mmCIF file of C-alpha atoms in Angstrom:
data_model
loop_
_atom_site.group_PDB
_atom_site.id
_atom_site.type_symbol
_atom_site.label_atom_id
_atom_site.label_comp_id
_atom_site.label_asym_id
_atom_site.label_seq_id
_atom_site.Cartn_x
_atom_site.Cartn_y
_atom_site.Cartn_z
ATOM 1 C CA UNK A 1 95.292 89.720 106.336
ATOM 2 C CA UNK A 2 97.466 91.917 104.194
ATOM 3 C CA UNK A 3 95.917 95.006 102.672
ATOM 4 C CA UNK A 4 96.803 95.433 99.009
ATOM 5 C CA UNK A 5 99.134 98.418 98.687
ATOM 6 C CA UNK A 6 99.702 99.924 95.240
ATOM 7 C CA UNK A 7 103.292 99.656 94.019
ATOM 8 C CA UNK A 8 105.519 102.467 95.177
ATOM 9 C CA UNK A 9 103.137 103.629 97.900
ATOM 10 C CA UNK A 10 103.891 103.954 101.608
ATOM 11 C CA UNK A 11 101.640 101.387 103.340
ATOM 12 C CA UNK A 12 100.793 103.576 106.352
ATOM 13 C CA UNK A 13 100.082 106.674 104.262
ATOM 14 C CA UNK A 14 97.931 104.704 101.833
ATOM 15 C CA UNK A 15 95.863 102.790 104.393
ATOM 16 C CA UNK A 16 95.539 105.575 106.955
ATOM 17 C CA UNK A 17 95.183 108.396 104.449
ATOM 18 C CA UNK A 18 93.498 107.192 101.295
ATOM 19 C CA UNK A 19 91.764 103.883 101.899
ATOM 20 C CA UNK A 20 89.414 105.321 104.535
ATOM 21 C CA UNK A 21 89.560 109.084 103.966
ATOM 22 C CA UNK A 22 86.748 109.869 106.411
ATOM 23 C CA UNK A 23 88.404 108.066 109.324
ATOM 24 C CA UNK A 24 92.099 107.539 108.563
ATOM 25 C CA UNK A 25 93.310 111.156 108.688
ATOM 26 C CA UNK A 26 91.444 111.769 111.963
ATOM 27 C CA UNK A 27 92.980 108.597 113.412
ATOM 28 C CA UNK A 28 96.421 109.723 112.237
ATOM 29 C CA UNK A 29 95.892 113.139 113.847
ATOM 30 C CA UNK A 30 94.972 111.478 117.157
ATOM 31 C CA UNK A 31 97.947 109.142 116.930
ATOM 32 C CA UNK A 32 100.306 112.060 116.301
ATOM 33 C CA UNK A 33 98.728 114.169 119.072
ATOM 34 C CA UNK A 34 99.765 111.564 121.635
ATOM 35 C CA UNK A 35 103.409 112.249 120.751
ATOM 36 C CA UNK A 36 103.153 115.975 120.069
ATOM 37 C CA UNK A 37 101.192 117.077 123.121
ATOM 38 C CA UNK A 38 102.268 114.680 125.849
ATOM 39 C CA UNK A 39 103.258 116.060 129.218
ATOM 40 C CA UNK A 40 104.543 112.693 130.459
ATOM 41 C CA UNK A 41 108.222 112.013 130.997
ATOM 42 C CA UNK A 42 110.034 110.134 128.235
ATOM 43 C CA UNK A 43 110.748 107.022 130.323
ATOM 44 C CA UNK A 44 107.182 106.553 131.576
ATOM 45 C CA UNK A 45 105.809 107.363 128.105
ATOM 46 C CA UNK A 46 108.098 104.804 126.452
ATOM 47 C CA UNK A 47 107.496 102.173 129.142
ATOM 48 C CA UNK A 48 103.757 102.318 128.496
ATOM 49 C CA UNK A 49 104.132 102.522 124.716
ATOM 50 C CA UNK A 50 106.595 99.646 124.515
ATOM 51 C CA UNK A 51 104.533 97.429 126.821
ATOM 52 C CA UNK A 52 101.545 97.885 124.491
ATOM 53 C CA UNK A 53 103.825 97.194 121.500
ATOM 54 C CA UNK A 54 105.045 93.987 123.158
ATOM 55 C CA UNK A 55 101.477 92.856 123.818
ATOM 56 C CA UNK A 56 100.272 93.807 120.314
ATOM 57 C CA UNK A 57 103.321 92.301 118.625
ATOM 58 C CA UNK A 58 103.480 95.243 116.199
ATOM 59 C CA UNK A 59 106.920 95.006 114.584
ATOM 60 C CA UNK A 60 107.030 98.677 113.630
ATOM 61 C CA UNK A 61 106.000 99.733 117.151
ATOM 62 C CA UNK A 62 108.586 97.445 118.731
ATOM 63 C CA UNK A 63 111.355 99.022 116.658
ATOM 64 C CA UNK A 64 110.197 102.621 117.165
ATOM 65 C CA UNK A 65 111.793 104.766 119.880
ATOM 66 C CA UNK A 66 110.267 108.097 120.755
ATOM 67 C CA UNK A 67 112.769 110.936 120.623
ATOM 68 C CA UNK A 68 112.520 114.133 122.628
ATOM 69 C CA UNK A 69 115.033 116.938 122.350
ATOM 70 C CA UNK A 70 117.505 114.494 120.801
ATOM 71 C CA UNK A 71 117.103 111.971 123.636
ATOM 72 C CA UNK A 72 115.851 108.390 123.490
ATOM 73 C CA UNK A 73 115.677 105.641 126.083
ATOM 74 C CA UNK A 74 118.692 103.362 126.330
ATOM 75 C CA UNK A 75 118.970 100.290 124.087
ATOM 76 C CA UNK A 76 118.190 97.860 126.964
ATOM 77 C CA UNK A 77 115.001 99.715 127.884
ATOM 78 C CA UNK A 78 112.670 97.395 125.930
ATOM 79 C CA UNK A 79 114.023 94.375 127.813
ATOM 80 C CA UNK A 80 113.431 96.179 131.104
ATOM 81 C CA UNK A 81 109.849 96.938 130.024
ATOM 82 C CA UNK A 82 109.208 93.234 129.454
ATOM 83 C CA UNK A 83 110.496 92.643 133.003
ATOM 84 C CA UNK A 84 108.762 95.662 134.550
ATOM 85 C CA UNK A 85 107.838 93.754 137.719
ATOM 86 C CA UNK A 86 111.429 92.986 138.694
ATOM 87 C CA UNK A 87 113.741 95.375 136.854
ATOM 88 C CA UNK A 88 115.800 97.796 138.884
ATOM 89 C CA UNK A 89 115.994 100.170 135.885
ATOM 90 C CA UNK A 90 112.678 101.895 136.663
ATOM 91 C CA UNK A 91 111.478 104.458 139.132
ATOM 92 C CA UNK A 92 107.963 104.136 140.568
ATOM 93 C CA UNK A 93 106.243 106.184 137.852
ATOM 94 C CA UNK A 94 107.899 104.241 135.029
ATOM 95 C CA UNK A 95 107.012 100.899 136.626
ATOM 96 C CA UNK A 96 103.411 102.041 137.132
ATOM 97 C CA UNK A 97 103.194 103.157 133.499
ATOM 98 C CA UNK A 98 104.300 99.708 132.304
ATOM 99 C CA UNK A 99 101.927 97.997 134.740
ATOM 100 C CA UNK A 100 99.000 100.189 133.686
ATOM 101 C CA UNK A 101 99.718 99.506 130.009
ATOM 102 C CA UNK A 102 99.717 95.752 130.586
ATOM 103 C CA UNK A 103 96.594 95.759 132.710
ATOM 104 C CA UNK A 104 94.801 98.170 130.345
ATOM 105 C CA UNK A 105 95.508 95.827 127.418
ATOM 106 C CA UNK A 106 94.942 92.490 129.141
ATOM 107 C CA UNK A 107 92.768 92.976 132.231
ATOM 108 C CA UNK A 108 91.070 96.357 132.324
ATOM 109 C CA UNK A 109 88.251 94.902 134.449
ATOM 110 C CA UNK A 110 90.865 94.042 137.071
ATOM 111 C CA UNK A 111 91.948 97.645 137.672
ATOM 112 C CA UNK A 112 90.983 97.725 141.326
ATOM 113 C CA UNK A 113 91.108 100.246 144.172
ATOM 114 C CA UNK A 114 94.527 99.034 145.272
ATOM 115 C CA UNK A 115 95.962 99.772 141.823
ATOM 116 C CA UNK A 116 94.215 103.159 141.593
ATOM 117 C CA UNK A 117 95.519 104.062 145.030
ATOM 118 C CA UNK A 118 99.078 103.470 143.851
ATOM 119 C CA UNK A 119 98.447 105.243 140.570
ATOM 120 C CA UNK A 120 96.894 108.359 142.104
ATOM 121 C CA UNK A 121 99.735 108.460 144.625
ATOM 122 C CA UNK A 122 102.181 109.155 141.762
ATOM 123 C CA UNK A 123 100.146 110.591 138.878
ATOM 124 C CA UNK A 124 97.691 113.481 138.727
ATOM 125 C CA UNK A 125 94.218 112.904 137.316
ATOM 126 C CA UNK A 126 95.211 114.791 134.171
ATOM 127 C CA UNK A 127 98.271 112.584 133.706
ATOM 128 C CA UNK A 128 96.159 109.444 134.188
ATOM 129 C CA UNK A 129 93.677 110.609 131.547
ATOM 130 C CA UNK A 130 96.537 111.498 129.190
ATOM 131 C CA UNK A 131 98.206 108.125 129.732
ATOM 132 C CA UNK A 132 94.884 106.337 129.234
ATOM 133 C CA UNK A 133 94.263 108.134 125.937
ATOM 134 C CA UNK A 134 97.795 107.285 124.834
ATOM 135 C CA UNK A 135 97.285 103.629 125.752
ATOM 136 C CA UNK A 136 94.053 103.565 123.765
ATOM 137 C CA UNK A 137 95.795 105.021 120.722
ATOM 138 C CA UNK A 138 98.695 102.569 120.869
ATOM 139 C CA UNK A 139 96.472 99.585 121.532
ATOM 140 C CA UNK A 140 94.079 100.362 118.677
ATOM 141 C CA UNK A 141 96.510 101.546 116.039
ATOM 142 C CA UNK A 142 99.325 99.120 116.826
ATOM 143 C CA UNK A 143 96.836 96.277 116.546
ATOM 144 C CA UNK A 144 95.456 97.718 113.322
ATOM 145 C CA UNK A 145 98.964 97.802 111.858
ATOM 146 C CA UNK A 146 99.715 94.264 113.079
ATOM 147 C CA UNK A 147 96.406 92.649 112.100
ATOM 148 C CA UNK A 148 96.435 94.187 108.615
ATOM 149 C CA UNK A 149 100.106 93.321 108.060
ATOM 150 C CA UNK A 150 101.242 96.928 107.788
ATOM 151 C CA UNK A 151 103.841 96.573 110.535
ATOM 152 C CA UNK A 152 106.000 94.205 108.487
ATOM 153 C CA UNK A 153 105.890 96.439 105.387
ATOM 154 C CA UNK A 154 106.740 99.769 106.983
ATOM 155 C CA UNK A 155 110.291 100.978 107.360
ATOM 156 C CA UNK A 156 111.329 103.320 110.123
ATOM 157 C CA UNK A 157 112.788 106.609 108.968
ATOM 158 C CA UNK A 158 116.554 106.289 108.741
ATOM 159 C CA UNK A 159 116.513 102.484 108.362
#
């Protein structure tokens, strides 16, 4: 489905801000908080975010790269995320972030003690909660953008 966007309007701003004024701005605030208040490293953050984007198929999310202090992940990073099981480009935390993102999106009932043992061996409880909230945001809002056709009508800043 494609939401009707008035001529000259930014699709994200219109849908998220005006179409559902009681929910959209709060959702946008949560979405922005994930980026603004994260304590996670850039590589693990982007590995999880990109894995959700790959699963959702959100075009906007696939093109986006989080920037921190003028730094972004390397151009080949997205390909490494798709191959998180076998890539040699990731440390343990980054690989776990990609794995958690995939399992959270596709098999959350399969998150077993073995997985949690590995996860808690490398992440604090606070980091796990933060990553889980981030995953929830990306899963929900990336799918919203994809399902409603917003992802194909949005342009990244600077493009």
